[in-house]
C-alpha cells in the first residue's frame, strides 16, 4: 500500500494537483498491484487505469460515483458482484483478459449503467457461454461497442426477439403509441354486426311514418295535405295608413279612424 500511495502522490505532484477534489484521473497500470486502498477520497475521479496488475477483487470504488471510464483488463479478477453496479455514470468499461465466470451475475452489474457505450469481456470464461453476445446486447440497450465490435441493428433486433419475447408481444399490439385490439375493422367488414332491416311497427308511437302518411289519390292531394300540417307562423304590423299626418290633423274637421294592428298568418 505504501508503494501505491507513493505512486499516487508522485502523479499528483507532476500534475501540480494539491487537493483530492481536483483529481479527475489516475493512471495505476503496471504497478504489480494485488490490492488497492480505498479511493473514496477522490470524489471527482472520472478516469481510472488499473490494467495489467494482479488484482483479484475490486472493493475500493464504493464512493467513486462519477467514474465514467474504468480500465481493469489483464488482471486476475474472478468475480465483480456488488463492486460496480453503483457506478451509473460509466461509459467505458474494460474487463477483458480476466477470469470472470457466471455471465448473468457479471451482466447484472451493468444493468443500471444507462450510459455505458463500450464494454470488453472477451478472453473471459463468460465469453464462451452460448449466445453470450446476444445476451449482453439484450441486457445493456445503451451499448454501441462490445468486445471492440460495433453492435448492428440486426443484432439488437435478434437479441430482442430471443431474450425479450414478452416485450415483443406488447410492442406487437401497439400502433402509433396506443394499444390496438387487433387489425382495423374497416379491412374486415365481415366481422361487423349486420344491421337488422327496418320493419313497420304495429303500435302507435310519436312520428310514426306509416301512421302519419296515408295514401293519396293524386300528388296534389298529398302536397295540400302536407301544407295543412305545416306549423302556423304569425306576423303582426301597425297599420300606418290610418294614421293622419300632422297637417291633416290641423286642417281636417272630420274625425279620424282609430289605427289598427294588422295580423297575418302563414303556413
Coordinates of C-alpha atoms in Angstrom, one line a residue:
X1 CA 0.0 0.0 0.0
X2 CA 2.9 2.3 0.7
X3 CA 4.1 1.9 -2.8
X4 CA 0.6 2.7 -4.2
X5 CA 0.3 5.8 -2.1
X6 CA 3.7 7.0 -3.2
X7 CA 2.8 6.3 -6.8
X8 CA -0.4 8.4 -6.5
X9 CA 1.5 11.2 -4.7
X10 CA 4.1 11.3 -7.4
X11 CA 1.4 11.6 -10.1
X12 CA -0.4 14.4 -8.4
X13 CA 2.8 16.3 -7.8
X14 CA 3.7 16.1 -11.5
X15 CA 0.2 17.5 -12.4
X16 CA 0.5 20.1 -9.7
X17 CA -2.6 18.9 -8.0
X18 CA -2.8 19.6 -4.3
X19 CA -6.4 18.9 -3.4
X20 CA -8.1 15.5 -3.6
X21 CA -11.3 17.1 -5.1
X22 CA -9.3 18.2 -8.1
X23 CA -8.2 14.7 -9.0
X24 CA -10.0 13.7 -12.2
X25 CA -7.8 10.8 -13.4
X26 CA -5.3 8.2 -12.0
X27 CA -3.0 6.1 -14.0
X28 CA -2.1 3.0 -12.0
X29 CA -1.3 0.5 -14.7
X30 CA 1.6 -2.0 -14.5
X31 CA 2.2 -1.3 -10.8
X32 CA 2.2 -5.0 -9.8
X33 CA -0.8 -4.3 -7.5
X34 CA -2.5 -7.1 -5.7
X35 CA -4.8 -4.9 -3.7
X36 CA -5.8 -1.2 -3.8
X37 CA -6.7 1.0 -0.8
X38 CA -10.0 2.8 -0.8
X39 CA -10.1 5.6 -3.4
X40 CA -13.2 7.3 -2.0
X41 CA -11.2 10.4 -1.1
X42 CA -11.1 11.2 -4.8
X43 CA -14.8 12.2 -5.1
X44 CA -14.5 13.6 -8.6
X45 CA -12.4 10.8 -10.1
X46 CA -13.7 10.1 -13.7
X47 CA -10.9 8.1 -15.4
X48 CA -9.0 5.2 -13.7
X49 CA -6.4 2.9 -15.2
X50 CA -5.7 -0.3 -13.2
X51 CA -5.0 -2.6 -16.1
X52 CA -2.1 -5.1 -16.2
X53 CA -1.9 -5.7 -12.4
X54 CA -2.6 -8.7 -10.3
X55 CA -5.9 -7.7 -8.7
X56 CA -8.3 -10.4 -7.6
X57 CA -11.1 -8.1 -6.4
X58 CA -12.3 -4.5 -6.7
X59 CA -13.8 -3.4 -3.4
X60 CA -12.2 0.1 -3.4
X61 CA -14.6 2.1 -5.6
X62 CA -17.6 2.3 -3.2
X63 CA -17.6 6.2 -3.2
X64 CA -16.4 6.9 -6.7
X65 CA -19.8 7.5 -8.3
X66 CA -18.5 9.8 -11.0
X67 CA -16.3 7.3 -12.7
X68 CA -17.1 7.2 -16.4
X69 CA -14.1 5.2 -17.7
X70 CA -12.6 2.2 -15.9
X71 CA -9.8 0.0 -17.3
X72 CA -9.4 -3.3 -15.4
X73 CA -8.2 -5.6 -18.2
X74 CA -5.4 -8.1 -17.7
X75 CA -5.9 -8.8 -14.0
X76 CA -6.9 -11.9 -12.0
X77 CA -10.5 -11.0 -11.4
X78 CA -12.8 -13.9 -10.8
X79 CA -15.9 -12.1 -9.6
X80 CA -17.2 -8.5 -9.6
X81 CA -20.6 -9.0 -7.9
X82 CA -21.6 -5.9 -5.9
X83 CA -18.5 -3.9 -6.9
X84 CA -19.7 -1.9 -9.9
X85 CA -23.5 -1.7 -10.0
X86 CA -23.5 1.7 -8.3
X87 CA -21.3 3.3 -10.9
X88 CA -24.2 4.6 -13.0
X89 CA -22.1 7.2 -14.9
X90 CA -20.0 4.6 -16.5
X91 CA -19.4 4.9 -20.3
X92 CA -16.3 2.8 -21.0
X93 CA -15.6 -0.4 -19.1
X94 CA -12.8 -2.8 -20.0
X95 CA -12.6 -6.2 -18.2
X96 CA -11.1 -8.4 -20.9
X97 CA -8.3 -10.9 -20.1
X98 CA -9.6 -11.8 -16.6
X99 CA -11.2 -15.0 -15.1
X100 CA -14.8 -13.9 -14.9
X101 CA -17.5 -16.6 -14.8
X102 CA -21.3 -16.7 -14.4
X103 CA -22.5 -14.5 -17.2
X104 CA -25.8 -13.5 -15.6
X105 CA -24.1 -12.2 -12.4
X106 CA -21.5 -10.3 -14.4
X107 CA -24.0 -8.6 -16.6
X108 CA -26.3 -7.8 -13.6
X109 CA -23.5 -5.3 -12.5
X110 CA -24.1 -3.3 -15.7
X111 CA -27.9 -3.0 -15.8
X112 CA -28.1 0.4 -14.2
X113 CA -25.3 1.8 -16.3
X114 CA -27.6 3.5 -18.8
X115 CA -24.8 5.5 -20.4
X116 CA -22.5 2.5 -21.0
X117 CA -21.3 2.6 -24.6
X118 CA -18.2 0.4 -24.8
X119 CA -17.7 -2.9 -22.9
X120 CA -15.0 -5.5 -23.3
X121 CA -15.4 -9.0 -21.8
X122 CA -13.5 -11.2 -24.3
X123 CA -10.9 -13.6 -23.1
X124 CA -13.0 -14.4 -20.0
X125 CA -14.8 -17.8 -19.4
X126 CA -18.2 -15.9 -19.7
X127 CA -17.5 -15.1 -23.3
X128 CA -17.6 -18.8 -24.1
X129 CA -21.2 -19.2 -22.9
X130 CA -23.9 -19.9 -25.6
X131 CA -25.4 -16.8 -27.1
X132 CA -23.0 -14.7 -25.0
X133 CA -23.0 -11.7 -27.3
X134 CA -26.8 -11.5 -27.9
X135 CA -27.5 -11.9 -24.2
X136 CA -25.2 -9.0 -23.3
X137 CA -26.7 -6.8 -26.1
X138 CA -30.2 -7.5 -24.8
X139 CA -29.2 -6.8 -21.2
X140 CA -27.5 -3.4 -21.9
X141 CA -29.5 -1.5 -24.5
X142 CA -27.2 1.5 -24.5
X143 CA -24.1 -0.5 -25.7
X144 CA -22.6 0.5 -29.0
X145 CA -19.4 -1.5 -28.9
X146 CA -19.0 -5.0 -27.4
X147 CA -15.6 -6.6 -27.5
X148 CA -14.3 -4.0 -29.9
X149 CA -17.0 -4.8 -32.4
X150 CA -19.8 -2.4 -33.3
X151 CA -23.3 -3.6 -32.4
X152 CA -25.5 -3.7 -35.5
X153 CA -29.3 -3.1 -35.7
X154 CA -29.8 -6.7 -36.8
X155 CA -28.0 -7.9 -33.6
X156 CA -30.2 -5.7 -31.5
X157 CA -33.4 -7.0 -33.2
X158 CA -32.3 -10.6 -32.9
X159 CA -31.4 -10.2 -29.2
X160 CA -34.8 -8.6 -28.5
X161 CA -36.6 -11.5 -30.2
X162 CA -34.8 -14.1 -28.2
X163 CA -34.5 -12.5 -24.7
X164 CA -37.3 -10.0 -24.7
X165 CA -40.3 -12.0 -26.0
X166 CA -42.8 -10.7 -23.6
X167 CA -41.9 -7.1 -24.5
X168 CA -42.1 -8.0 -28.2
X169 CA -45.6 -9.3 -27.8
X170 CA -46.6 -6.0 -26.2
X171 CA -44.9 -4.0 -29.0
X172 CA -47.0 -6.0 -31.4
X173 CA -50.2 -4.6 -30.0
X174 CA -49.0 -1.0 -30.1
X175 CA -50.0 1.2 -33.0
X176 CA -49.0 4.9 -33.1
X177 CA -48.4 4.9 -29.3
X178 CA -51.8 3.3 -28.5
X179 CA -52.6 -0.3 -27.8
X180 CA -54.5 -1.9 -30.6
X181 CA -57.1 -4.7 -30.1
X182 CA -56.2 -6.2 -33.5
X183 CA -56.5 -5.3 -37.2
X184 CA -58.7 -2.4 -38.2
X185 CA -62.3 -3.5 -38.7
X186 CA -62.5 -1.4 -41.9
X187 CA -60.5 -4.1 -43.7
X188 CA -62.6 -6.9 -42.3
X189 CA -66.2 -5.9 -42.8
X190 CA -67.5 -9.4 -42.3
X191 CA -66.7 -9.2 -38.6
X192 CA -69.1 -6.3 -38.2
X193 CA -72.6 -7.0 -36.9
X194 CA -75.2 -6.8 -39.7
X195 CA -77.8 -4.1 -39.2
X196 CA -81.4 -5.5 -39.0
X197 CA -83.8 -4.2 -41.6
X198 CA -86.4 -1.7 -40.6
X199 CA -89.9 -3.1 -40.3
X200 CA -93.2 -1.3 -39.9
X201 CA -94.2 -1.1 -36.2
X202 CA -97.7 -2.2 -35.2
X203 CA -98.1 0.0 -32.1
X204 CA -98.7 3.8 -32.0
X205 CA -95.6 5.9 -31.3
X206 CA -94.8 9.6 -32.0
X207 CA -93.8 10.5 -35.6
X208 CA -94.9 7.1 -37.0
X209 CA -94.3 7.3 -40.7
X210 CA -96.8 4.6 -41.6
X211 CA -99.5 6.1 -39.4
X212 CA -99.0 9.7 -40.4
X213 CA -98.5 9.1 -44.2
X214 CA -101.7 7.7 -45.7
X215 CA -102.1 7.0 -49.4
X216 CA -103.4 9.9 -51.6
X217 CA -105.2 9.7 -54.9
X218 CA -103.1 12.4 -56.6
X219 CA -99.8 14.1 -55.9
X220 CA -101.7 17.4 -55.5
X221 CA -103.7 16.0 -52.7
X222 CA -100.6 14.9 -50.9
X223 CA -99.0 18.3 -51.3
X224 CA -102.1 20.1 -50.0
X225 CA -102.3 17.8 -47.0
X226 CA -98.7 18.4 -46.2
X227 CA -99.2 22.2 -46.4
X228 CA -102.1 21.9 -43.9
X229 CA -99.8 20.1 -41.4
X230 CA -97.1 22.8 -41.5
X231 CA -96.7 24.9 -38.4
X232 CA -98.5 28.3 -38.4
X233 CA -96.4 31.4 -38.5
X234 CA -98.0 34.8 -37.3
X235 CA -96.8 38.2 -38.4
X236 CA -98.2 41.5 -37.0
X237 CA -97.6 45.1 -38.0
X238 CA -99.1 48.5 -37.3
X239 CA -101.4 49.9 -40.0
X240 CA -99.8 53.3 -40.6
X241 CA -102.2 54.1 -43.5
X242 CA -104.8 55.2 -41.0
X243 CA -102.5 57.4 -39.0
X244 CA -103.1 61.1 -40.1
X245 CA -100.2 63.3 -40.9
X246 CA -99.6 66.4 -38.8
X247 CA -101.0 68.8 -41.4
X248 CA -104.2 66.7 -41.8
X249 CA -104.8 66.9 -38.1
X250 CA -104.6 70.7 -38.2
X251 CA -106.8 71.3 -41.2
X252 CA -109.4 68.5 -41.1
X253 CA -112.6 68.9 -39.3
X254 CA -113.7 65.2 -39.6
X255 CA -112.7 62.6 -37.0
X256 CA -110.1 60.1 -38.0
X257 CA -110.4 56.3 -37.7
X258 CA -108.5 54.6 -34.8
X259 CA -105.3 53.0 -36.1
X260 CA -105.2 49.2 -36.0
X261 CA -102.7 46.3 -35.7
X262 CA -102.8 44.0 -38.8
X263 CA -102.1 40.3 -38.1
X264 CA -101.2 37.8 -40.9
X265 CA -100.9 34.1 -40.7
X266 CA -98.6 31.9 -42.8
X267 CA -98.1 28.1 -43.1

